[in-house]
Structures are given as structure tokens and as C-alpha cells.
Coordinates of C-alpha atoms and ligand atoms in Angstrom, one line a residue:
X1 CA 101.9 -49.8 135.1
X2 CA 104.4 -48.9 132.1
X3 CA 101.9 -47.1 130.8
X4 CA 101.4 -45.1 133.9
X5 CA 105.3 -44.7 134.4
X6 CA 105.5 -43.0 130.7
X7 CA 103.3 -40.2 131.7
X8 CA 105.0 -40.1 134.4
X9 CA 108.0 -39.7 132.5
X10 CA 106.7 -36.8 130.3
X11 CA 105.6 -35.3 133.7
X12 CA 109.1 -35.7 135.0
X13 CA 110.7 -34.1 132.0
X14 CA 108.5 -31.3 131.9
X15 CA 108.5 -30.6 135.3
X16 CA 112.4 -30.7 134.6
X17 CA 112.1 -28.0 132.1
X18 CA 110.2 -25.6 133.9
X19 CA 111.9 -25.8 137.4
X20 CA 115.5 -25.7 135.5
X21 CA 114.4 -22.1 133.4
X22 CA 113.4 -21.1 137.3
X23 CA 116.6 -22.1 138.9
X24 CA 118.6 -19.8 135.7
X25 CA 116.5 -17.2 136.8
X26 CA 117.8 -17.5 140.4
X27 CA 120.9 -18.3 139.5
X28 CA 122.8 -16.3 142.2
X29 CA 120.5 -17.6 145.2
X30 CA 121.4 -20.0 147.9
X31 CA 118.7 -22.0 147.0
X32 CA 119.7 -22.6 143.5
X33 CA 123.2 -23.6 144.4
X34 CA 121.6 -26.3 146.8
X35 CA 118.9 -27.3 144.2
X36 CA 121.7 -27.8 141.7
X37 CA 123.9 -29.9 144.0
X38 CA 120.9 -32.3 145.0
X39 CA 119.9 -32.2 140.8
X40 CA 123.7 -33.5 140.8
X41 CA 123.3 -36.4 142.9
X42 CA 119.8 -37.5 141.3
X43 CA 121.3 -37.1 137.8
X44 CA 124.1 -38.6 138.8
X45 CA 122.4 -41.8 140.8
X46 CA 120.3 -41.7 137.4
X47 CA 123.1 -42.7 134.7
X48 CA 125.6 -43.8 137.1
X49 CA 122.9 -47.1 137.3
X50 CA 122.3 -47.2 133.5
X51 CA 126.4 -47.2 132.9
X52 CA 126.6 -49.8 135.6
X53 CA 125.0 -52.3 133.1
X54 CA 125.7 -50.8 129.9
X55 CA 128.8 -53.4 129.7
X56 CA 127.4 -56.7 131.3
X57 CA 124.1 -55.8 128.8
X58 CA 125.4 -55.2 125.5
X59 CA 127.6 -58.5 126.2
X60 CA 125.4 -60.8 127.2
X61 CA 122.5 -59.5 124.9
X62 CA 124.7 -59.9 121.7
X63 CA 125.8 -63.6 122.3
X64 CA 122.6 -64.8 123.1
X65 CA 120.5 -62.9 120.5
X66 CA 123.8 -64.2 117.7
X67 CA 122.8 -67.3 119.2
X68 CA 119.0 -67.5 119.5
X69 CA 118.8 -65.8 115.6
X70 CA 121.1 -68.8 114.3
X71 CA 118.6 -71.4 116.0
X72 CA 115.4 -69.7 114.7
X73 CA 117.7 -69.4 111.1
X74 CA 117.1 -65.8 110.9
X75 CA 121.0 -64.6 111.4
X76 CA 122.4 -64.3 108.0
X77 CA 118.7 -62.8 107.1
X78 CA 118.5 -59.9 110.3
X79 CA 122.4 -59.3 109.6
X80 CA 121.8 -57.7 106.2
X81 CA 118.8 -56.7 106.8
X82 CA 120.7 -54.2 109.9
X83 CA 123.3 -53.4 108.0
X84 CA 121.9 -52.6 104.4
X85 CA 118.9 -50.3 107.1
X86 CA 122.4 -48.5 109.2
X87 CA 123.5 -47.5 105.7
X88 CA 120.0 -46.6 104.0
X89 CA 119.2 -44.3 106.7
X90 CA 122.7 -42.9 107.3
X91 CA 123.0 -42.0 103.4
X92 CA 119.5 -40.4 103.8
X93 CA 120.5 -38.2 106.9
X94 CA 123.8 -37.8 105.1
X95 CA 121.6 -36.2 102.0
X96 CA 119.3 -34.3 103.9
X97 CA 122.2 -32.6 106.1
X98 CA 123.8 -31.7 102.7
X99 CA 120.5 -30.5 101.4
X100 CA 119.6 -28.2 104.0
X101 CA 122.9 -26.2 104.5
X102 CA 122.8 -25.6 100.7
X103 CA 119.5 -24.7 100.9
X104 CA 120.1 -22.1 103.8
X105 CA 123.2 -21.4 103.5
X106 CA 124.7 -21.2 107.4
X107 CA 128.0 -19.5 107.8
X108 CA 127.6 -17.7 104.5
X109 CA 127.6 -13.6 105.5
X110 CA 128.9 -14.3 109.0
X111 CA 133.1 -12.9 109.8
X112 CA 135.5 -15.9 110.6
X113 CA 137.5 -13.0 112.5
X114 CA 134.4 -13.3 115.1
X115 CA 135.7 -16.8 116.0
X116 CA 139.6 -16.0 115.9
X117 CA 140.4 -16.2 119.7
X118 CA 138.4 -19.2 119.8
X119 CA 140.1 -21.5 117.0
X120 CA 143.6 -19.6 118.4
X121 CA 143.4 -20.9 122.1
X122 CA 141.9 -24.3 121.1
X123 CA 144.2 -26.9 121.4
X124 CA 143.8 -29.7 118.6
X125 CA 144.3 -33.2 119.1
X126 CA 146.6 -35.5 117.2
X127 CA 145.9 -35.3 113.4
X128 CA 142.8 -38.1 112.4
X129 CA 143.6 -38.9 108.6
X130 CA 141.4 -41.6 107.6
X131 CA 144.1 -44.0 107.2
X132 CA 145.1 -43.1 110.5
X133 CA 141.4 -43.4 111.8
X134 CA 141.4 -47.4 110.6
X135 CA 145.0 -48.0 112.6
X136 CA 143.7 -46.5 115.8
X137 CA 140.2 -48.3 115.4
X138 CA 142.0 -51.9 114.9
X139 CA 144.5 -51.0 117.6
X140 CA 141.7 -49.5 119.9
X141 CA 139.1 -52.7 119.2
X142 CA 141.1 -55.9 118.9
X143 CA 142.0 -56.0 122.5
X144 CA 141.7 -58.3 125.9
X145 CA 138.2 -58.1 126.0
X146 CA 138.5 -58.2 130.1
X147 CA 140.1 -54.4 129.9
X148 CA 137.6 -53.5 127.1
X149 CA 135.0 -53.8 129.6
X150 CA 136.7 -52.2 133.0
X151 CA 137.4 -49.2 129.8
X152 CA 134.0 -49.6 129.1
X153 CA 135.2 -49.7 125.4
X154 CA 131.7 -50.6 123.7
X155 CA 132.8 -51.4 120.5
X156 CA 135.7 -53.9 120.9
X157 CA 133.2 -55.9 123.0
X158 CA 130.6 -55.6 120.6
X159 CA 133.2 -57.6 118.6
X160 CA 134.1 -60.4 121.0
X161 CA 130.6 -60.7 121.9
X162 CA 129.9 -61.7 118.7
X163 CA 132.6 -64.3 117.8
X164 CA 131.8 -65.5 121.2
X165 CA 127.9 -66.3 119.5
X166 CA 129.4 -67.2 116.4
X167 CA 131.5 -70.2 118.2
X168 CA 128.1 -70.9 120.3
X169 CA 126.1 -71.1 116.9
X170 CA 129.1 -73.4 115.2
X171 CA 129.7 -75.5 118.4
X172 CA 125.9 -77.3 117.4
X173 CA 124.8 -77.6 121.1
X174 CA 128.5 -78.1 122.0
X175 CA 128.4 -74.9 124.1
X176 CA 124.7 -75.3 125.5
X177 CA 125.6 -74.7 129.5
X178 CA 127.4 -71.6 128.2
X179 CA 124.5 -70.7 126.1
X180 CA 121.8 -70.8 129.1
X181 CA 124.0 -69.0 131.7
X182 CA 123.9 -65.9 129.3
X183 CA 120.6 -66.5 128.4
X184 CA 119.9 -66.0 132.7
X185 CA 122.2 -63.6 132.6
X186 CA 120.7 -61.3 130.4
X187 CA 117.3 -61.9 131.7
X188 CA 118.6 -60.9 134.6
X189 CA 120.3 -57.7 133.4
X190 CA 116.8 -56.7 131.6
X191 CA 114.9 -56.9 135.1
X192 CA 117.4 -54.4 136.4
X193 CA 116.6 -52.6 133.6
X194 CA 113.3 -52.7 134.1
X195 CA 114.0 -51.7 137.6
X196 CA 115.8 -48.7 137.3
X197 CA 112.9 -47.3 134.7
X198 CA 110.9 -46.7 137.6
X199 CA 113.7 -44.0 138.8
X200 CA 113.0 -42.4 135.5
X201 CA 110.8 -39.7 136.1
X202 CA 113.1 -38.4 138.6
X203 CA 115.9 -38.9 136.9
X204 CA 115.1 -36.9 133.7
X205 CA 113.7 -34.4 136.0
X206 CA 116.8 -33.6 137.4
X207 CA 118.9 -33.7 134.2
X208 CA 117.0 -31.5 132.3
X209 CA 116.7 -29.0 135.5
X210 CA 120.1 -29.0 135.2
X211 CA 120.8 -28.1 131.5
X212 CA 118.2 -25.6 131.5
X213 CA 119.7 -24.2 134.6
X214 CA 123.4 -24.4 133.6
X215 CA 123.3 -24.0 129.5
X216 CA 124.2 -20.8 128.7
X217 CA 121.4 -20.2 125.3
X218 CA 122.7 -16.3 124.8
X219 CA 126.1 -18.4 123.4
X220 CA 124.2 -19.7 120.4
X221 CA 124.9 -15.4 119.4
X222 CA 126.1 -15.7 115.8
X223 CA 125.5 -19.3 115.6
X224 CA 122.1 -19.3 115.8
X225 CA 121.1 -19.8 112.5
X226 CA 123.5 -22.9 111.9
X227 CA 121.9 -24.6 115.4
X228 CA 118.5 -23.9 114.0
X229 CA 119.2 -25.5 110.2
X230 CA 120.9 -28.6 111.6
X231 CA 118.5 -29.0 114.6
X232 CA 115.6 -28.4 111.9
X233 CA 117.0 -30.7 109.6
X234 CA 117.4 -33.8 112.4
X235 CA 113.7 -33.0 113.9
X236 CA 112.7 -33.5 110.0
X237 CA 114.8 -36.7 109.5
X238 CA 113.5 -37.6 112.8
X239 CA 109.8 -36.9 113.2
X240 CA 109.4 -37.9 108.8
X241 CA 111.7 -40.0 107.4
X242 CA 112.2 -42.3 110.0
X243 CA 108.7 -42.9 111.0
X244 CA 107.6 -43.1 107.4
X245 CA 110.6 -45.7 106.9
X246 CA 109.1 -47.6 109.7
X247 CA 105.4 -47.6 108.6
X248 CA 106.3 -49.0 105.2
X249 CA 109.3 -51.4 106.4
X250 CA 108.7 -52.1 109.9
X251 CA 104.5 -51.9 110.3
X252 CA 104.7 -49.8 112.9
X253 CA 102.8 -46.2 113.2
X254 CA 104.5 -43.3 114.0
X255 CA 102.2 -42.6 116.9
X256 CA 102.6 -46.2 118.5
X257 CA 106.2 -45.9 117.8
X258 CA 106.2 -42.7 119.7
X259 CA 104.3 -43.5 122.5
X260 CA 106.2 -46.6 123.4
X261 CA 109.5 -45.3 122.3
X262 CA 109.0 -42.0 125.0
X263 CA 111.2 -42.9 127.7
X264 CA 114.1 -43.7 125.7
X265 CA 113.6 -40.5 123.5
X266 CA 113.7 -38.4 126.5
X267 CA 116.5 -40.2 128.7
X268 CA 118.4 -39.9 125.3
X269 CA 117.8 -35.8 124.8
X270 CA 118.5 -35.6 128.7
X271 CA 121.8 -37.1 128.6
X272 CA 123.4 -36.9 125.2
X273 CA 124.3 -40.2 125.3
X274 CA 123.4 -42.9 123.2
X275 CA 125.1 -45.5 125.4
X276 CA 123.6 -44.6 128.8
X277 CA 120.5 -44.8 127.1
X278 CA 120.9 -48.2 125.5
X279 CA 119.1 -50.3 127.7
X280 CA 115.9 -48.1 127.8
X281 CA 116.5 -48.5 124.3
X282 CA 116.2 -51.9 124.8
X283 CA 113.0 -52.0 127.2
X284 CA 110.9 -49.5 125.0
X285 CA 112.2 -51.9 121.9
X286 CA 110.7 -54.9 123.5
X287 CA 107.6 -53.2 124.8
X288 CA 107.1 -52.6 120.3
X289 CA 106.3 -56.7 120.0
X290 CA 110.1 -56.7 119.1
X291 CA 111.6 -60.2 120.3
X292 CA 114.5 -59.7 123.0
X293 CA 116.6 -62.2 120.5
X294 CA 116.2 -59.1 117.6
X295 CA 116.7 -56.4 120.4
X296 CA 119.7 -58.4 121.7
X297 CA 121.7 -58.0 118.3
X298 CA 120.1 -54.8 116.5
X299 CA 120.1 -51.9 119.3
X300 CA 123.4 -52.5 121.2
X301 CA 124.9 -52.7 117.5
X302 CA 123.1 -49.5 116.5
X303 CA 124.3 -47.5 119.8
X304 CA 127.4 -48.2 118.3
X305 CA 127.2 -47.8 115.0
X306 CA 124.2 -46.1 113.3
X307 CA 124.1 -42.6 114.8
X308 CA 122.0 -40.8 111.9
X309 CA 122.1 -37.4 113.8
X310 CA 125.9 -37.3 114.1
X311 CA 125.9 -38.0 110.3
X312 CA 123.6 -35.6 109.9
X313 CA 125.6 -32.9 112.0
X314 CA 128.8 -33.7 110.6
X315 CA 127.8 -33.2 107.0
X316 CA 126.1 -30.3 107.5
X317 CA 128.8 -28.6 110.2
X318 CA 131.6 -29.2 107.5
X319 CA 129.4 -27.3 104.9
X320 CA 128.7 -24.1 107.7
X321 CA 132.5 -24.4 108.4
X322 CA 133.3 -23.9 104.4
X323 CA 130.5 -21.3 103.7
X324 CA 132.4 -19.3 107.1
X325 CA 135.9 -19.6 105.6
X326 CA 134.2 -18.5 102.2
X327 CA 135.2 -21.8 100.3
X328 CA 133.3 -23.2 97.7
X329 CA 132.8 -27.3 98.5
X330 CA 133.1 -29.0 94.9
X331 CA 130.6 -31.6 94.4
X332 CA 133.4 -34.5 94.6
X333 CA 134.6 -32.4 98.0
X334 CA 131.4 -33.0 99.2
X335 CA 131.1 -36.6 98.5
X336 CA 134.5 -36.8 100.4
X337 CA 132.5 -35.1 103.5
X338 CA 129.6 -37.4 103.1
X339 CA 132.0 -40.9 103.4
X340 CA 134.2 -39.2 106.0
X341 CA 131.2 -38.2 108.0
X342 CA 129.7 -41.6 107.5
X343 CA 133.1 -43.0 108.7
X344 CA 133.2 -40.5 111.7
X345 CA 129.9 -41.4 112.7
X346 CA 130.2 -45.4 112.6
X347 CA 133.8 -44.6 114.8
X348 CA 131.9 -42.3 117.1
X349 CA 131.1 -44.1 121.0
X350 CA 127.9 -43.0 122.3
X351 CA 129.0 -40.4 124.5
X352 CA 128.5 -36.8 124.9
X353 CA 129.9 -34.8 122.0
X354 CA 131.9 -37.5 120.6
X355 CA 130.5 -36.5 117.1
X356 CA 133.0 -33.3 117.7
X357 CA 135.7 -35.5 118.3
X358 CA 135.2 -37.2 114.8
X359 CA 134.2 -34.6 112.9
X360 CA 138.2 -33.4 112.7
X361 CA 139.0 -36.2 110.2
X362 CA 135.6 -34.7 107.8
X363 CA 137.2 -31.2 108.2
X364 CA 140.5 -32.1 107.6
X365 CA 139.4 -34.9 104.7
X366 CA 138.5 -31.7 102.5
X367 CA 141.2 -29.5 104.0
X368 CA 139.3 -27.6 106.3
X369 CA 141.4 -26.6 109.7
X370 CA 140.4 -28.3 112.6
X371 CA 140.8 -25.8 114.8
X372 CA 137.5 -24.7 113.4
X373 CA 135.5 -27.3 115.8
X374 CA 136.3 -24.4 118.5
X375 CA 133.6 -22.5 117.0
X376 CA 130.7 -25.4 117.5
X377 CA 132.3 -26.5 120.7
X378 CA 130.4 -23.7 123.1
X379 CA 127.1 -24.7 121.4
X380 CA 127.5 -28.5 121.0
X381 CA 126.3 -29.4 124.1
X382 CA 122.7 -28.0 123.4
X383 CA 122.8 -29.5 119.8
X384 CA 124.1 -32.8 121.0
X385 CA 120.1 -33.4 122.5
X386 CA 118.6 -33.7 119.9
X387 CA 121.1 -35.5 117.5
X388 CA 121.4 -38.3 120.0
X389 CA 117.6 -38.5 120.3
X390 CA 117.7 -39.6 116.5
X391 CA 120.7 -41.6 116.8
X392 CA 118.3 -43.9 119.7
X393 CA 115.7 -43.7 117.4
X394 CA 117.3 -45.2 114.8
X395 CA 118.5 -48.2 116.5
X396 CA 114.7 -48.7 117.9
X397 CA 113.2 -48.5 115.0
X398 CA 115.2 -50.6 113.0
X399 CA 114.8 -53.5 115.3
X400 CA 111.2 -53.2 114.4
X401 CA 112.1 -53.4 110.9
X402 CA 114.3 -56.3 111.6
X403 CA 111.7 -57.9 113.1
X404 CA 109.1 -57.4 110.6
X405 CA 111.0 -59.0 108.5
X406 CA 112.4 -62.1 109.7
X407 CA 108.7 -62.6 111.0
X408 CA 107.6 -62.6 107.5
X409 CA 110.2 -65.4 106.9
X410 CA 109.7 -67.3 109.7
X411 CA 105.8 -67.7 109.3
X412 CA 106.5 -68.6 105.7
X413 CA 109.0 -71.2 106.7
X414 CA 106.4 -72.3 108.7
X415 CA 103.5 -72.7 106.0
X416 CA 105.8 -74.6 103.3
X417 CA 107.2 -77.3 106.1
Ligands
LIG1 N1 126.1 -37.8 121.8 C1 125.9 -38.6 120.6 C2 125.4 -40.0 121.0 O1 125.6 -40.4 122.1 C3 127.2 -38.8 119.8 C4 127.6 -37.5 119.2 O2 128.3 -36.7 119.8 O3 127.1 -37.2 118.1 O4 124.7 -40.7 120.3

């Protein structure tokens, strides 16, 4: 039946495409302004469901996988093995945006005049230092965990859900009542889950009808050759580093890992949004042989925190930004860029264009005005797909990698006892 409902997925999104370019064609038509109102209210019933238990999921799936890793003694283990796997990959895409917009050299030719009006009229929000990035991150995160979630503030319960598994884990059995209702709870949030994958097909239909029908693509004008360098760079990081990182680390081909992964790849182009695509994430995690303990802990973290494509974009977009404003980056400027965009992308939420949001402390880390995100704001929306694809595919695949390995240590536990 899964199998069934991915093709019916692909189906969905293709069909998506196609009746989207139609509708732009139309545009002016009655029927195109109904279709888009009724591709409104699917889209809309769609990710309105998915946010619904984006909050109860990543909460109850954190303290019960911190949990259920300490029992099974693979914690300490699957905790560095996430973290030293967020930073490996993010220093790669780090690199590799660095590479490329030396290599082609966006920006470099093009008249900053062209973008005048639009860096003029743009209004800037409050400076973001980096010092000033870590006091609003403490200030935003350490908070009642009750209005983090009516917020829908991700990261600060991220946090309390896992000092709320750390005191299950220390407690020794203490806690066990507590343990088993989140335990339910989640396996109750995953059936919805589960659930609202069926709606799928039709709701990737209707959000990629609608960006093909309302994305203007003449707007990527002068900018075309920076979209194509950074969206070339991220399908590269994306469709060969990754997989080959997970056939070496995680045992997993890239063609299973694609097949299986489908549904959250697409519901992650279709919405920009790492967070409403979480618990697909989750789902097409599990349906990999990943246990829901290692799911539980690595992919809610990762929607969070490992977002290789913003990284990616953020490196390479402060480069294009130089090259327009003919500066030279020195090679120490450029480090700056890379740690500031690493920063930017660990503070970014998964939401649509948030990586624009962060990317004024990179610009302004180097001196660059950040004004200039004005210029990339038009086209961000279309680059934003395909960034936040990676950024899902990251967390997915190092859950599999996560789970390779603590396999490993579990089984040889289990010959030496
Ligand atoms: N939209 C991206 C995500 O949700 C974040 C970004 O803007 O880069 O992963």
C-alpha cells in the first residue's frame, strides 16, 4: 500500500506541475481564479494537518527516543554520532557553496545600480551581530515551555523535551508511568501521521499547481546565473555527497534511499518547509529499517538544526553579494562567512525563507550591507525548494547513519555478554 501511495505521490506532483504551468497560461480566466482558490484550500487542509502535530510530535518523539536510547545504552554513542554527522556535512556544503561561486563567479560583471530601488525601499530588521544572535537565541529558547508550543517555537521545545528524557533516563524507572504515556502518545501521533500521508498525493498536487501558477520565473532576469550556481551546487551536494556519505556510513543505496525517502523529498520542495515536513520525515525514516527510538531523536533535531542547503545558500549568496558590490572576500573573510553561515543555519526555524532572515548576520559579519538581501528576496521563494529538499534529506539520512551505527554496537554488545 505505501508503495502504491508513493507513485501516487510522484503522480500527484507531476500532475501538480503540469496543471500549475496551465493555470499561468490562463492566468486572467475565471477558471483559473477558481482553480487557484480551491488549490488554496487543498494546500492549505494539506500543511494545516502536518503543523497541527508538528509540536505534540517533536515533543513526545524526543523524550521517549532520549529515553528508549539510554535503556538500549546507545545515547552517549547516537549523540555524537548526530552531532559530529550535522557538522561533517554542514562543513562540506559549507565548502562546496564556497567552491562553486569561486568557480563561477556570480555577481561578478552584473551593475549593483540594477538593484538600487530594491535595497533603497527595503526595510531592514534590527541589526543581528553574532553576539547579539546568542542573547536573542537564549532569550528566545529558555522559555515556559507551555507558550513555546502555542508559538510553535520548535527549538526551545526541542530543549525541554530533552531534559524532560534526561530526568526519565536518571530517575532509573522512577518515572516509568510518565515514560509509557509518551511512549502511547507518540505512537499515536505517528498513526496520524501515517494518516494524513494518504492526503498526500493531493496535497502536493495542489501546492505545486500553485507555485507554478503564481511564481513569477521572468524575475530570476539578472539573477539567473546566481539561482543556477547555487541550485546546481545543492542538487550536487544533494544527489552525490549525501548519498555517497550514506552508502559508506549508513549502508544504504542511493536508490533505496530515494525511493523510500520520495514523499518527504517532495512535500519538502512543495512547501519550503522543513518543519511541516518533519513528520513525513519521520514516516519515510522508519519505512528505511530506522528504529522509531533513532528517528525520535535524530530527525526532529535535524529539522532544527542541520539545514545543509541553507548553509550552502548562505555561503555562497554572501560571495554573489561581494562579487556584485566588487569586493574582494579575503580568505580569513571567508572563513568568517563560513562560521556565520554555519551559525545562521543552526539558528534558522524550518520555515519558508528563514535562511534570508539569518543570512543578515553573514552579510553583516564581513561588512556587507544587509540591505543587499532585497536583491535575493524576489527569487528566494523558487530557490527555497530545493535547499529545503536537502535540508530533509540530511536529517533522513543521518538517522540511517545513526542507526548503522549503534546497530553495530549493539550486536557486538550482544556477542561478548
Ligand atoms: N526553508 C528552509 C527550511 O525549512 C529554511 C531556509 O529558508 O533556508 O528548511
Amino acid at each position: 500500500m505505501l508503495k502504491s501511495l508513493n507513485s501516487q505521490i510522484l503522480i500527484g506532483a507531476i500532475l501538480g506541475i503540469l496543471f500549475g504551468w496551465w493555470i499561468s497560461q490562463i492566468s486572467d480566466s475565471g477558471f483559473a481564479q477558481t482553480s487557484l482558490y480551491i488549490l488554496n484550500l487543498m494546500s492549505s487542509l494539506f500543511i494545516g494537518l502536518l503543523k497541527m502535530l508538528l509540536i505534540p510530535l517533536i515533543f513526545s518523539s524526543i523524550v521517549v527516543g532520549v529515553a528508549n536510547l539510554q535503556a538500549i545504552g546507545s545515547f552517549g554513542r547516537a549523540c555524537k554520532i548526530t552531532i559530529l554527522c550535522f557538522f561533517t556535512t554542514t562543513s562540506i556544503a559549507l565548502a562546496l557553496g564556497l567552491l562553486c561561486a569561486h568557480i563561477f563567479q556570480p555577481g561578478v560583471g552584473l551593475d549593483i545600480a540594477l538593484f538600487k530601488d530594491a535595497m533603497a525601499s527595503h526595510q531592514t530588521p534590527d541589526t543581528l551581530t553574532p553576539d547579539a544572535f546568542f542573547t536573542n537565541f537564549l532569550q528566545n529558547t529558555l522559555i515556559n515551555p507551555v507558550k513555546a508550543m502555542t508559538e510553535g517555537n520548535v527549538l526551545s521545545v526541542v530543549i525541554f523535551a530533552l531534559m524532560l528524557g534526561a530526568v526519565i533516563v536518571a530517575g532509573r524507572g522512577r518515572f516509568k508511568t510518565v515514560e509509557s504515556f509518551f511512549q502511547q502518545f507518540f505512537e499515536m501521533m505517528m498513526t496520524l501521521v501515517h494518516g494524513i500521508m494518504y492526503l498526500a498525493p493531493i496535497g502536493i498536487f495542489a501546492l505545486l499547481a500553485k507555485l507554478l501558477a503564481t511564481e513569477d520565473f521572468a524575475i530570476l532576469g539578472s539573477l539567473a546565473k546566481f539561482a543556477a550556481v547555487v541550485t546546481g551546487t545543492t542538487i550536487f551536494h544533494g544527489v552525490v555527497i549525501l548519498p555517497l556519505l550514506l552508502w559508506i556510513f549508513g549502508k544504504i543505496s542511493p536508490i533505496r534511499f530515494f525511493k523510500t525517502a520520495r514523499p518527504a523529498l517532495i512535500t519538502a520542495f512543495a512547501t519550503s518547509s522543513s518543519s511541516a515536513t518533519m513528520p513525513l520525515s519521520m514516516q519515510c525514516a522508519q519505512n528505511m529499517g530506522v528504529r522509531p527510538q533513532i528517528v525520535g531523536f535524530v530527525v526532529p533535531l535535524g529539522a532544527q538544526l542541520n539545514m545543509d542547503g541553507t548553509a550552502l545558500y548562505e555561503a555562497a549568496a554572501a560571495l554573489f553579494i561581494a562579487n556584485l558590490m566588487g569586493l574582494d572576500l579575503t580568505l580569513s573573510q571567508q572563513f568568517i562567512v563560513c562560521l556565520t553561515a554555519m551559525l545562521a543555519s543552526l539558528g534558522a526555524p524550518g520555515i519558508p525563507s528563514a535562511g534570508m532572515v539569518t543570512m543578515i548576520m553573514v552579510l553583516q559579519s564581513v561588512g556587507l550591507p544587509a540591505e543587499a538581501i532585497a536583491i535575493l528576496l524576489p527569487i528566494d521563494r523558487l530557490l527555497d525548494t530545493v535547499r529545503t529538499v536537502v535540508n530533509v534529506q540530511g536529517d533522513m539520512m543521518i538517522s540511517a547513519v545513526v542507526e548503522n551505527y549503534t546497530k553495530e554496537e549493539k550486536s557486538v554488545e550482544q556477542v561478548s555478554s
